[in-house]
mmCIF file with all atom_site columns, C-alpha atoms in Angstrom:
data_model
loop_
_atom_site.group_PDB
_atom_site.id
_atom_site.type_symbol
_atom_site.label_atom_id
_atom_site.label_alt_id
_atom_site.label_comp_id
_atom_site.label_asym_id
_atom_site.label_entity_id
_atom_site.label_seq_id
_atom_site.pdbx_PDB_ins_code
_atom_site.Cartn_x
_atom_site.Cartn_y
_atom_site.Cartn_z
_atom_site.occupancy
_atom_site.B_iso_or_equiv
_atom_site.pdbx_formal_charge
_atom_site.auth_seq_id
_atom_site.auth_comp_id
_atom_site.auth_asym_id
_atom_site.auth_atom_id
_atom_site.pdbx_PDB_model_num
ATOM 1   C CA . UNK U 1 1   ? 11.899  -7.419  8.035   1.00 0.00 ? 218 UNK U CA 1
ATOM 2   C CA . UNK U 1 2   ? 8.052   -8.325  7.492   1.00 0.00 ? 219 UNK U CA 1
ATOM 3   C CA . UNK U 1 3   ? 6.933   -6.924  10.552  1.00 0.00 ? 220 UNK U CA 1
ATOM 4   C CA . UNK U 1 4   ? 9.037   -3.828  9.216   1.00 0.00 ? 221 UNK U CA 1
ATOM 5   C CA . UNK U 1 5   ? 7.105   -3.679  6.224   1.00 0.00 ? 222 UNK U CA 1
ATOM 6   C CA . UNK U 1 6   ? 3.681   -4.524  7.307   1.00 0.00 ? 223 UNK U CA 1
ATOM 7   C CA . UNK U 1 7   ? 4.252   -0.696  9.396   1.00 0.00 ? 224 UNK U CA 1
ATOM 8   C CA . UNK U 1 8   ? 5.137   1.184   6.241   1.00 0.00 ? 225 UNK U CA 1
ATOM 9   C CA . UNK U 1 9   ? 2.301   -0.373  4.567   1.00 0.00 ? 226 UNK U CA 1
ATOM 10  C CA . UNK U 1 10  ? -0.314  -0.183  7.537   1.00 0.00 ? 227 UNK U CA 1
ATOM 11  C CA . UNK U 1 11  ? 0.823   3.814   7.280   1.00 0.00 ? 228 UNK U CA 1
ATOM 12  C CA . UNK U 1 12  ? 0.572   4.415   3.752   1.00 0.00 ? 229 UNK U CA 1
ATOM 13  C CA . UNK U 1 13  ? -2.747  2.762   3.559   1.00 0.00 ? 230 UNK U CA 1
ATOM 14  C CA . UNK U 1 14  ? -3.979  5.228   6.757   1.00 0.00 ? 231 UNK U CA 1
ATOM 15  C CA . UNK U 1 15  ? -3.049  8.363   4.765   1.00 0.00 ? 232 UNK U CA 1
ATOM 16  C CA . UNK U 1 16  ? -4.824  7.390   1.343   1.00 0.00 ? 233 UNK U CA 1
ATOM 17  C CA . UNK U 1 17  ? -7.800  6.209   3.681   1.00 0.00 ? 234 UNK U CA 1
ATOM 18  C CA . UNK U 1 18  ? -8.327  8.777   6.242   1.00 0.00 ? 235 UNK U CA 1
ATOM 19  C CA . UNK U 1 19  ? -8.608  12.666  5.323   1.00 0.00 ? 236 UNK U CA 1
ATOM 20  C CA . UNK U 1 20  ? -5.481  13.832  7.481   1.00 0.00 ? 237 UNK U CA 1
ATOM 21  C CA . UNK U 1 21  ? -5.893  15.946  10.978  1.00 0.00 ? 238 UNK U CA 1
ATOM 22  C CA . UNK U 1 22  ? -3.213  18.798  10.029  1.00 0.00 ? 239 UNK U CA 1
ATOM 23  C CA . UNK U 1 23  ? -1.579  19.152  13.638  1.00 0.00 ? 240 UNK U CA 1
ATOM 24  C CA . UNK U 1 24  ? -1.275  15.101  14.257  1.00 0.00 ? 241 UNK U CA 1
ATOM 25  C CA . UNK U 1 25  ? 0.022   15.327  11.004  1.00 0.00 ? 242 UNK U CA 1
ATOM 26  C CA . UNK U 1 26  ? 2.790   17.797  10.875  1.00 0.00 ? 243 UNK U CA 1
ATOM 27  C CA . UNK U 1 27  ? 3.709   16.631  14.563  1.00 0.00 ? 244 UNK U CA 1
ATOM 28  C CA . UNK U 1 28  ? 4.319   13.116  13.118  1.00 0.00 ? 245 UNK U CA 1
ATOM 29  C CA . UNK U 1 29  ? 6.286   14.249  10.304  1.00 0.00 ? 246 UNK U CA 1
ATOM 30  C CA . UNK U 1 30  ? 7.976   16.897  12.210  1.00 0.00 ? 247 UNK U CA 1
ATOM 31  C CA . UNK U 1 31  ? 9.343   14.192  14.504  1.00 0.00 ? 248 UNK U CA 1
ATOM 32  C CA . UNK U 1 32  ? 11.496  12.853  11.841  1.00 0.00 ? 249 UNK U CA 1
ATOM 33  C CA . UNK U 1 33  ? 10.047  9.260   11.910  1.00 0.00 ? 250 UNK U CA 1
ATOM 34  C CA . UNK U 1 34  ? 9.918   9.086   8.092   1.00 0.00 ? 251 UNK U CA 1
ATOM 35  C CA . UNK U 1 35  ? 13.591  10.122  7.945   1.00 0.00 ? 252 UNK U CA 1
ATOM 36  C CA . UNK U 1 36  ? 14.256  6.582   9.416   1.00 0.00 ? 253 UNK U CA 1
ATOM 37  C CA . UNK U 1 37  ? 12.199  3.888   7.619   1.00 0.00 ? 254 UNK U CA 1
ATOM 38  C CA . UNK U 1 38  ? 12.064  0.348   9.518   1.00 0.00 ? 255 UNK U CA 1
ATOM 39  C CA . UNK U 1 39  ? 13.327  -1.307  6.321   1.00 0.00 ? 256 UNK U CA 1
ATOM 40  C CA . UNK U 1 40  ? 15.744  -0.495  3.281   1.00 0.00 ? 257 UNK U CA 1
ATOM 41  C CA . UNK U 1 41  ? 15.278  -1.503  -0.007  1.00 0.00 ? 258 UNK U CA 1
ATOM 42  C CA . UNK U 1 42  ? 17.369  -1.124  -3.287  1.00 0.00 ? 259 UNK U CA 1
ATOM 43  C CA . UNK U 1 43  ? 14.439  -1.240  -4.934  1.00 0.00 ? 260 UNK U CA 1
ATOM 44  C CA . UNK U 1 44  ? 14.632  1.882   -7.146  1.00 0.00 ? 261 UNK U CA 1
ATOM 45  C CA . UNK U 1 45  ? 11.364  2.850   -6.206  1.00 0.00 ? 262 UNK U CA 1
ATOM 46  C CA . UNK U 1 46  ? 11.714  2.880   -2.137  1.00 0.00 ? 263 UNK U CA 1
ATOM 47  C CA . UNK U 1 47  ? 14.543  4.737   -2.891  1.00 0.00 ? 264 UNK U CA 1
ATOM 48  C CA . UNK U 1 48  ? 12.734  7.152   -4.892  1.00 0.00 ? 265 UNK U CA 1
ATOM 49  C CA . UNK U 1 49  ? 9.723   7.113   -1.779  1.00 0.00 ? 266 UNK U CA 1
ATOM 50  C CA . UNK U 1 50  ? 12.799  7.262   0.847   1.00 0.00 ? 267 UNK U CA 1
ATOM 51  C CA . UNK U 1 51  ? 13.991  10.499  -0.450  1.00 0.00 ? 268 UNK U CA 1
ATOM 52  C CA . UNK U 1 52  ? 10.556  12.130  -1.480  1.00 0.00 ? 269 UNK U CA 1
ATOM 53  C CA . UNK U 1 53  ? 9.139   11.073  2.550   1.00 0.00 ? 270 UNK U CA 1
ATOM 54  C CA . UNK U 1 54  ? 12.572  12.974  3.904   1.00 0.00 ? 271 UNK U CA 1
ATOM 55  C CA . UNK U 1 55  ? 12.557  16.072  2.182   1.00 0.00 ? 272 UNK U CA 1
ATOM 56  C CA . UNK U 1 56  ? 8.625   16.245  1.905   1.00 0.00 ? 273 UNK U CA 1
ATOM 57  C CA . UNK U 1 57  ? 8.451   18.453  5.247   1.00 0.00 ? 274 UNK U CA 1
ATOM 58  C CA . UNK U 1 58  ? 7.826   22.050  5.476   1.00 0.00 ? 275 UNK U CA 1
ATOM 59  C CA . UNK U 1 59  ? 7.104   24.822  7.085   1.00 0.00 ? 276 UNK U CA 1
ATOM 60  C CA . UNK U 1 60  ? 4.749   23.250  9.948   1.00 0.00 ? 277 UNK U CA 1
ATOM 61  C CA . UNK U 1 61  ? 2.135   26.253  9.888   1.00 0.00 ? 278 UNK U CA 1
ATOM 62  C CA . UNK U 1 62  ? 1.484   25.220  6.356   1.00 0.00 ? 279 UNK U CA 1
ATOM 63  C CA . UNK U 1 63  ? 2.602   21.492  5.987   1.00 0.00 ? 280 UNK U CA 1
ATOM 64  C CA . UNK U 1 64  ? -0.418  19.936  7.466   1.00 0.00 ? 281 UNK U CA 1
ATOM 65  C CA . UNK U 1 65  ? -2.670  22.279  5.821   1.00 0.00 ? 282 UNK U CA 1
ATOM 66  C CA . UNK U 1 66  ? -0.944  21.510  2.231   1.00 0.00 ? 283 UNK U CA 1
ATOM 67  C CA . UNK U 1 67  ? -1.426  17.644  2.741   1.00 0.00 ? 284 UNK U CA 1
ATOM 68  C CA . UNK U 1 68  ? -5.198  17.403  3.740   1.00 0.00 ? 285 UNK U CA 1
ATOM 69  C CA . UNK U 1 69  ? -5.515  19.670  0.809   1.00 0.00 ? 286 UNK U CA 1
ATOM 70  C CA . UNK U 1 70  ? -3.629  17.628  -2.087  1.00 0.00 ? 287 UNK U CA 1
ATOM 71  C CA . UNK U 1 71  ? -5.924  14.393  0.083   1.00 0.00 ? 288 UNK U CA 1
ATOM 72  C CA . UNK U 1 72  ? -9.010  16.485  -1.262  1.00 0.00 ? 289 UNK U CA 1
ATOM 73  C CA . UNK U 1 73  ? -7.599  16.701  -4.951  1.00 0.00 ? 290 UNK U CA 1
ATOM 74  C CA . UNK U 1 74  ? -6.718  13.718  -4.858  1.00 0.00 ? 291 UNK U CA 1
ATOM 75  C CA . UNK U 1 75  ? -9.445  10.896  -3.569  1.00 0.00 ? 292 UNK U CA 1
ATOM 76  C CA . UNK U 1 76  ? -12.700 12.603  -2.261  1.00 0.00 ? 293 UNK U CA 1
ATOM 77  C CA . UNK U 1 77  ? -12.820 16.038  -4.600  1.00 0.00 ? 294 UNK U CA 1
ATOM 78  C CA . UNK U 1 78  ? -16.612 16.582  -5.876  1.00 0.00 ? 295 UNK U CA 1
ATOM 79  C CA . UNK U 1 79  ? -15.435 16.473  -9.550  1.00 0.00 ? 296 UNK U CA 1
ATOM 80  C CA . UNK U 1 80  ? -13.912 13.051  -10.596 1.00 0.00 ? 297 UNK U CA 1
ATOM 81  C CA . UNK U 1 81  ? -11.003 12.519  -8.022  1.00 0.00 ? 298 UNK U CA 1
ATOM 82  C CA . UNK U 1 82  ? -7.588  12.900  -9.775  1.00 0.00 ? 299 UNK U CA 1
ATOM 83  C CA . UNK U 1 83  ? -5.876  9.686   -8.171  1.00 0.00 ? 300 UNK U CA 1
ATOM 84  C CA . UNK U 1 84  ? -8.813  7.698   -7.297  1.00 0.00 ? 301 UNK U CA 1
ATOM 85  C CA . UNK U 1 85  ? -7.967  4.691   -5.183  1.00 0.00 ? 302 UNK U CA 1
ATOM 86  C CA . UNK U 1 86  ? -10.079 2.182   -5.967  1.00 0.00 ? 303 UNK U CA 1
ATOM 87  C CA . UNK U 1 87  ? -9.052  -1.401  -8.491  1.00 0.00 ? 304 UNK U CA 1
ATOM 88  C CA . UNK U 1 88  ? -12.327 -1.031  -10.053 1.00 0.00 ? 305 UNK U CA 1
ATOM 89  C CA . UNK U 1 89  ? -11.532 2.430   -11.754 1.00 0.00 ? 306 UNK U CA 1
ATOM 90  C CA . UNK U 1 90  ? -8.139  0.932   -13.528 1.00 0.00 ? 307 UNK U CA 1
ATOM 91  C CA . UNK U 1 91  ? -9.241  -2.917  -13.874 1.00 0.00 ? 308 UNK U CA 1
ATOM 92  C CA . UNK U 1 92  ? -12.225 -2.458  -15.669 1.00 0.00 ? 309 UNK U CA 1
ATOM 93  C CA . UNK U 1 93  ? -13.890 -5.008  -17.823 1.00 0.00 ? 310 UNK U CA 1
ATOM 94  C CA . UNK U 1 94  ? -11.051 -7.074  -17.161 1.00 0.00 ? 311 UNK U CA 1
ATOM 95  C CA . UNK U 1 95  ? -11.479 -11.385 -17.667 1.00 0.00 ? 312 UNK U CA 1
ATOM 96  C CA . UNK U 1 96  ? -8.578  -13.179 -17.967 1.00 0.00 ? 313 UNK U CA 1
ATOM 97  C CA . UNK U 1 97  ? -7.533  -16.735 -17.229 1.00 0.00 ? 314 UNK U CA 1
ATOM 98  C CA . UNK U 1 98  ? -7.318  -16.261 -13.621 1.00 0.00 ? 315 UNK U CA 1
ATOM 99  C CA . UNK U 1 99  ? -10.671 -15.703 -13.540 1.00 0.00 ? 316 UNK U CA 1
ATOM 100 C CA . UNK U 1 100 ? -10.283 -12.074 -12.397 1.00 0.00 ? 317 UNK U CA 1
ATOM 101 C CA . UNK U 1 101 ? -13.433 -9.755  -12.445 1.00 0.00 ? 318 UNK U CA 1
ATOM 102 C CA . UNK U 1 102 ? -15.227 -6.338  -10.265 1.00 0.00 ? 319 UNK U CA 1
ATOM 103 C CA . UNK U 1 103 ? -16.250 -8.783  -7.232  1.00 0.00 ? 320 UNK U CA 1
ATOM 104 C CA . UNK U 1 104 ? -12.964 -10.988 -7.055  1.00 0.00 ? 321 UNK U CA 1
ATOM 105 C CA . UNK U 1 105 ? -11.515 -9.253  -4.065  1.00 0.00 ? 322 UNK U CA 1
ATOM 106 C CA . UNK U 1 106 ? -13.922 -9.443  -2.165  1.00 0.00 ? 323 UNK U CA 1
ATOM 107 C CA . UNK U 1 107 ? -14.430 -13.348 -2.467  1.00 0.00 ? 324 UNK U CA 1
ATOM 108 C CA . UNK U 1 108 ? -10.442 -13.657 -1.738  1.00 0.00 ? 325 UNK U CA 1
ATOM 109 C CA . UNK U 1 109 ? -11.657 -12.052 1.290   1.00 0.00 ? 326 UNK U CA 1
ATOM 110 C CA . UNK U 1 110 ? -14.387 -14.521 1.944   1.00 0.00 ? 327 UNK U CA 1
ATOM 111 C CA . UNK U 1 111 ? -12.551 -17.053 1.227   1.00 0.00 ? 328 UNK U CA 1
ATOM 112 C CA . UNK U 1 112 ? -10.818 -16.187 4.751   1.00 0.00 ? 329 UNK U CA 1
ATOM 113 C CA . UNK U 1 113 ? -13.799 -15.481 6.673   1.00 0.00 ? 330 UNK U CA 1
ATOM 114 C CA . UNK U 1 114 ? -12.965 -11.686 6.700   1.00 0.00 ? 331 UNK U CA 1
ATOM 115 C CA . UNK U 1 115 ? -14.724 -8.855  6.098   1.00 0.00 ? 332 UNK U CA 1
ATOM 116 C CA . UNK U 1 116 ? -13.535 -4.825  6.430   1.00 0.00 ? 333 UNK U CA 1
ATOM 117 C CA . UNK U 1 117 ? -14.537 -3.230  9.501   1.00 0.00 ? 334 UNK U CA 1
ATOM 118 C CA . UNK U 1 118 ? -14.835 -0.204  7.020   1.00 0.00 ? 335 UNK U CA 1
ATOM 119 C CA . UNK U 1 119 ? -17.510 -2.195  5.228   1.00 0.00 ? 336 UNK U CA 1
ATOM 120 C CA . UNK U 1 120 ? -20.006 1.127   3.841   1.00 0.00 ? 337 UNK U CA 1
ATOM 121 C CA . UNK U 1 121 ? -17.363 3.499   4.453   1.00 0.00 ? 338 UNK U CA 1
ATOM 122 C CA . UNK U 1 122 ? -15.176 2.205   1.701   1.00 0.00 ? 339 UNK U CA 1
ATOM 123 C CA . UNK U 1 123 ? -16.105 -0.967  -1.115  1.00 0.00 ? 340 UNK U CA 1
ATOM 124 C CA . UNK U 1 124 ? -13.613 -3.669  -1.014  1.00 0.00 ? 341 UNK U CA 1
ATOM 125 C CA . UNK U 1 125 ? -11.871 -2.875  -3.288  1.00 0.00 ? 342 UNK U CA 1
ATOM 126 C CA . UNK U 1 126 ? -10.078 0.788   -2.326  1.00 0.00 ? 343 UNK U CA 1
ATOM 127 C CA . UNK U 1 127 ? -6.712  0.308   -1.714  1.00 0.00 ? 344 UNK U CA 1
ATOM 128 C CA . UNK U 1 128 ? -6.463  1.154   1.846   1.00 0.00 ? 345 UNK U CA 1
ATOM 129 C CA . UNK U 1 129 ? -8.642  -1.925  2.661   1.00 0.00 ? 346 UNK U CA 1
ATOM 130 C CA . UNK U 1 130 ? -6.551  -4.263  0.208   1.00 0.00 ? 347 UNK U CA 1
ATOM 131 C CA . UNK U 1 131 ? -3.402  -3.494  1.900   1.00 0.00 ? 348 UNK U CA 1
ATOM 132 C CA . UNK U 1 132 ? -4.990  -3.807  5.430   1.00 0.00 ? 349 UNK U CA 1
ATOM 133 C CA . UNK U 1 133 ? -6.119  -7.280  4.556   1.00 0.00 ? 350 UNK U CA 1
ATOM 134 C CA . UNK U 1 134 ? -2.304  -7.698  2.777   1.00 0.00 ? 351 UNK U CA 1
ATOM 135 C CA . UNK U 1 135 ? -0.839  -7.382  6.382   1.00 0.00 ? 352 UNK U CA 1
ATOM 136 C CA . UNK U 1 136 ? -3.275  -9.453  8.025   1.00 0.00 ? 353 UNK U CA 1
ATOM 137 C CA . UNK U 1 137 ? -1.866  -12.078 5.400   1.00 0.00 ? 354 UNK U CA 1
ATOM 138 C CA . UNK U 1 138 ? 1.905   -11.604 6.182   1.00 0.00 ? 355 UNK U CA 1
ATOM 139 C CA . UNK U 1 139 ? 0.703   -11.467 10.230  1.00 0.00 ? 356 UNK U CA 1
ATOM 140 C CA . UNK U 1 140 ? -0.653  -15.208 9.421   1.00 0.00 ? 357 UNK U CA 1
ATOM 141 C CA . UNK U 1 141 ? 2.139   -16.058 7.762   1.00 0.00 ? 358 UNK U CA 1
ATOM 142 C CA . UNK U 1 142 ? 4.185   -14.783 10.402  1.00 0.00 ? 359 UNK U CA 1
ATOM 143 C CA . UNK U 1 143 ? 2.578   -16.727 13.361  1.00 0.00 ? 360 UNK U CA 1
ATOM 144 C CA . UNK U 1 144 ? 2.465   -20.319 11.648  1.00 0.00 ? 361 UNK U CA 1
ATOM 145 C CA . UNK U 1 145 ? 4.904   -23.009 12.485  1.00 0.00 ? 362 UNK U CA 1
ATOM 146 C CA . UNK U 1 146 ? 4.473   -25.464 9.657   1.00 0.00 ? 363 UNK U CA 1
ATOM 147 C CA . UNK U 1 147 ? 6.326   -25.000 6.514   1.00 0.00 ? 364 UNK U CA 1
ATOM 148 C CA . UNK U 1 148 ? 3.991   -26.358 4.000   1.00 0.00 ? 365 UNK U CA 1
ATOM 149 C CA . UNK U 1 149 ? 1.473   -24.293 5.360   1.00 0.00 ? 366 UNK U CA 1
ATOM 150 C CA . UNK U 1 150 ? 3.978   -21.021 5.024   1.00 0.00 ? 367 UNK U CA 1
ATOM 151 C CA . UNK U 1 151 ? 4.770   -22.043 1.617   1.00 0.00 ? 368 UNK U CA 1
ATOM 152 C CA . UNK U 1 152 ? 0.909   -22.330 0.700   1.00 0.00 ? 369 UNK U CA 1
ATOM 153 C CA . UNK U 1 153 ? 0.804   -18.860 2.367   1.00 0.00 ? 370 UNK U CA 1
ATOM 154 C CA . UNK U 1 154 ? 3.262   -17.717 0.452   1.00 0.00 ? 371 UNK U CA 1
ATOM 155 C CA . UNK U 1 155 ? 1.873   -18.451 -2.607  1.00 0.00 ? 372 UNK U CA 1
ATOM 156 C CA . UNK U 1 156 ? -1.970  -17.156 -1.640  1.00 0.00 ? 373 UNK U CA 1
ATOM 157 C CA . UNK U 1 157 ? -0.035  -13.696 -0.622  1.00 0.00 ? 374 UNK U CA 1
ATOM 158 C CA . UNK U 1 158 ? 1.983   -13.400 -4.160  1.00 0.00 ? 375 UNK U CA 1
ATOM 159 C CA . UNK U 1 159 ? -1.221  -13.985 -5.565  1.00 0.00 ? 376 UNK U CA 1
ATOM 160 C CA . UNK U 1 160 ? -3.649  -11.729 -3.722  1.00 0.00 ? 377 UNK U CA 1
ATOM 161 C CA . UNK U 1 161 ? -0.412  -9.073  -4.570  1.00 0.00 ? 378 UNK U CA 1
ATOM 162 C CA . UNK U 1 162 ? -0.436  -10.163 -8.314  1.00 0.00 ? 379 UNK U CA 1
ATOM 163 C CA . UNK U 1 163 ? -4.351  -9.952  -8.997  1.00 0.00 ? 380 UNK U CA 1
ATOM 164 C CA . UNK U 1 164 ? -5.135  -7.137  -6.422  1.00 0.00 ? 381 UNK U CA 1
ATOM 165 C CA . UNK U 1 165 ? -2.185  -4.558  -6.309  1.00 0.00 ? 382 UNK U CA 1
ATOM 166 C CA . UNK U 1 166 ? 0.158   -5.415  -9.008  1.00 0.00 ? 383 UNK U CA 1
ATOM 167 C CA . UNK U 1 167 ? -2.559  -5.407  -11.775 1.00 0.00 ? 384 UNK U CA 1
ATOM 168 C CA . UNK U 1 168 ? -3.504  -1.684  -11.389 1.00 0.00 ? 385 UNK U CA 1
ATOM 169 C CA . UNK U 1 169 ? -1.559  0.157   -8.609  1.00 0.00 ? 386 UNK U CA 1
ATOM 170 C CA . UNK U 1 170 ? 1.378   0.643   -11.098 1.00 0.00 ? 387 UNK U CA 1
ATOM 171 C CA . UNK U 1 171 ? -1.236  3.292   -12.764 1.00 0.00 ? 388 UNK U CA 1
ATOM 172 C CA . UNK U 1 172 ? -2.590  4.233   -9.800  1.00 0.00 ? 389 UNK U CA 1
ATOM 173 C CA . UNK U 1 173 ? 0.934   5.668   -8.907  1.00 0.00 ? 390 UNK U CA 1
ATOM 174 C CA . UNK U 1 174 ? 1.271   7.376   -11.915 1.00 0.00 ? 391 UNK U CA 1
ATOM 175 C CA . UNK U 1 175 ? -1.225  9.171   -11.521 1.00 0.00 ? 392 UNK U CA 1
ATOM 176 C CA . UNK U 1 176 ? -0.426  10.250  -7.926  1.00 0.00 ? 393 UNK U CA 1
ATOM 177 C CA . UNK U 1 177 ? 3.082   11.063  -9.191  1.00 0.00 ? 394 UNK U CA 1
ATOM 178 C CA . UNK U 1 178 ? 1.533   13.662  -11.759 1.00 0.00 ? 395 UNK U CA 1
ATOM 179 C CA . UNK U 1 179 ? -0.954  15.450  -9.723  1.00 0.00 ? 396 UNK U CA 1
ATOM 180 C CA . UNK U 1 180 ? 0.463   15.283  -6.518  1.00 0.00 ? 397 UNK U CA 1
ATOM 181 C CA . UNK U 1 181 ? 0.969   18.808  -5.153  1.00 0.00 ? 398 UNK U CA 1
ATOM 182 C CA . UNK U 1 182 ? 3.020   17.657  -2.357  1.00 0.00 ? 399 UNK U CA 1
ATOM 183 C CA . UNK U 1 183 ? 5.932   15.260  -2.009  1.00 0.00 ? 400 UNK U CA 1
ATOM 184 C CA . UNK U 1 184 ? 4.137   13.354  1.236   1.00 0.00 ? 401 UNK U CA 1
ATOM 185 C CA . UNK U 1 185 ? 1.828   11.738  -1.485  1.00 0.00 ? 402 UNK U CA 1
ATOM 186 C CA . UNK U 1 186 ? 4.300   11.477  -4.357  1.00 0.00 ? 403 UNK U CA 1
ATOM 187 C CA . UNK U 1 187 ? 6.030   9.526   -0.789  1.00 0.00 ? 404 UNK U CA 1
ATOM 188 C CA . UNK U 1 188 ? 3.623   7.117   -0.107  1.00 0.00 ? 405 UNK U CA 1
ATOM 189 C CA . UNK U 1 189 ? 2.499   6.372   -3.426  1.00 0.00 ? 406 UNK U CA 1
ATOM 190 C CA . UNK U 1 190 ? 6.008   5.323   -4.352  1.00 0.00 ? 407 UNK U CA 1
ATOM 191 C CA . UNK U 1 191 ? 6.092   3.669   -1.072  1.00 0.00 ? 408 UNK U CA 1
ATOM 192 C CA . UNK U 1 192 ? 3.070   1.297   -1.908  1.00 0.00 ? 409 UNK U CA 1
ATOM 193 C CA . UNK U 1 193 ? 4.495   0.128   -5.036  1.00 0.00 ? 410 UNK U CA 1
ATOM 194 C CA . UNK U 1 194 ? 7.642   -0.179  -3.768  1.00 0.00 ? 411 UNK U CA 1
ATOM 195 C CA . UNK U 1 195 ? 6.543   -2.303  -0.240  1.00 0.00 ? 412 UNK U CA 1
ATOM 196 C CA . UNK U 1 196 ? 4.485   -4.525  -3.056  1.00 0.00 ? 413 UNK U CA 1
ATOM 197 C CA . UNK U 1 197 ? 6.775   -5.324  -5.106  1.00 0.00 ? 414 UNK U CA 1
ATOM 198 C CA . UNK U 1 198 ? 9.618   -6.016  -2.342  1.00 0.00 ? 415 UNK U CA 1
ATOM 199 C CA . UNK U 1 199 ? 7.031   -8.754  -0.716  1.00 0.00 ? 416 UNK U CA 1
ATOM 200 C CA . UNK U 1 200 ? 5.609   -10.382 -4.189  1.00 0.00 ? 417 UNK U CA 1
ATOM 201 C CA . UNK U 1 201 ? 9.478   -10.946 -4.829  1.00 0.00 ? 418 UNK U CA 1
ATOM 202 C CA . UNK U 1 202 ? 10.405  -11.630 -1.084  1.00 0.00 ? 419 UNK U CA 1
ATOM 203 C CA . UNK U 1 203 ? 7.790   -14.486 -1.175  1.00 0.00 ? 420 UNK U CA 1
ATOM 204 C CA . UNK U 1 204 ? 9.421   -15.940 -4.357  1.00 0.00 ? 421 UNK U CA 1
ATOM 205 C CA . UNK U 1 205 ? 12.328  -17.039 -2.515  1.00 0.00 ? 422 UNK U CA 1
ATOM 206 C CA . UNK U 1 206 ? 12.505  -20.604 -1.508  1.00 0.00 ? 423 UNK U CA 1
ATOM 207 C CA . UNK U 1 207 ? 12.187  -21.340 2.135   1.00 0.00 ? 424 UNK U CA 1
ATOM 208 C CA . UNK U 1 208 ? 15.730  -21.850 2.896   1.00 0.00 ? 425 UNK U CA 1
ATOM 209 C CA . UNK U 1 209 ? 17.173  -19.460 0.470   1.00 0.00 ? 426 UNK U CA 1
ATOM 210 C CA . UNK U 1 210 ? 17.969  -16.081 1.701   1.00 0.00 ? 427 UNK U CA 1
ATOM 211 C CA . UNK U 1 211 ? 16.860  -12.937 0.177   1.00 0.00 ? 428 UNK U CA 1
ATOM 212 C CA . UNK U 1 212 ? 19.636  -10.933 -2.241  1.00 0.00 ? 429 UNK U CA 1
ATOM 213 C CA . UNK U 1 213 ? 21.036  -8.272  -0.196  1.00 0.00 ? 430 UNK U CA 1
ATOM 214 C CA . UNK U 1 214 ? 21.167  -6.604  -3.628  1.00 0.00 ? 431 UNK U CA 1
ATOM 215 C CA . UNK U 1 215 ? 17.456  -5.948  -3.811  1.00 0.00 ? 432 UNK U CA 1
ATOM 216 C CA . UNK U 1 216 ? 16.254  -6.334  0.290   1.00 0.00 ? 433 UNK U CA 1
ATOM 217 C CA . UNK U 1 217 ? 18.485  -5.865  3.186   1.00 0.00 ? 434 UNK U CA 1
ATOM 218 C CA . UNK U 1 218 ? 17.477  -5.914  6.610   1.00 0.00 ? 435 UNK U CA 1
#
């Protein structure tokens, strides 16, 4: 089911990062692999993003040229972007008692040892790159055999997903859900939120207690 997730997020974080290639684009759409989404979710927003990513499609002489346009509007226009995705535009100014401020990502990177192979292309703190380091988190998880050192995983991904996507992509989505021309974004904004807040509450669970079928399924 991670592994299953860490796809839908690796692909929503792509399309908010790179400006889309129309034909690649309305060839992966047209091939119906959104219609079939590795995971389910009750989660009222993946089923909202489920629905918008199956009937987003169009006409394919049109669809890809519609998306890399609403990609424009949205993140790289001239004039101030209308959904930009960067945690520095919503958290601003923000100092709480978890010690949260402009730089903080990047030190939870450093406290890892990584750093972005998009480092000058995009600061640390667009949302592409904090969901690419978000799977490399659940990947580590994934591949370790000792349970306290899942559990302490667990609890350094709820919190990277707390401070870093929780605090501001809420409003992020908004905003993609009002200016969105097409349904594709309106998609994969939904389908951020939605992934993030299916893993903060995944990783809530104890170790040996299963995740409610009424909120995850396989």
């Amino acid at each position: 089911m991670l592994k299953g997730y860490n796809m839908l997020i690796y692909f929503a974080g792509s399309m908010i990062m790179h400006e889309p290639s129309e034909e690649c684009i309305a060839d992966f759409w047209e091939r119906g692999i959104l219609k079939n989404l590795p995971v389910s979710s009750s989660n009222p927003n993946f089923v909202k993003a489920a629905s918008q990513l199956r009937e987003s499609f169009a006409d394919k002489a049109i669809f890809g040229k519609m998306l890399h346009e609403d990609f424009l509007r949205l993140f790289t226009r001239p004039l101030p972007a209308l959904a930009p995705a960067y945690e520095s535009k919503f958290n601003k100014n923000i100092s709480d008692d978890s010690g949260y401020h402009s730089s903080s990502v990047t030190e939870f990177y450093n406290s890892y040892g990584w750093e972005s192979k998009f480092k000058g292309k995009f600061d640390d703190d667009h949302l592409g790159i904090e969901l690419l380091f978000l799977t490399l988190l659940i990947d580590k998880y994934l591949s370790l055999d000792d349970e306290a050192c899942r559990g302490e995983m667990r609890k350094e991904i709820r919190r990277f997903i707390n401070q870093h996507i929780l605090s501001w992509v809420p409003q992020w989505n908004n905003k993609i859900q009002v200016h969105a021309n097409t349904l594709s974004f309106k998609g994969i904004g939904n389908l951020i939120l939605a992934c993030s807040e299916d893993i903060f509450i995944f990783f809530a669970q104890e170790a040996t207690t299963s995740v409610s079928t009424d909120f995850l399924k396989n």
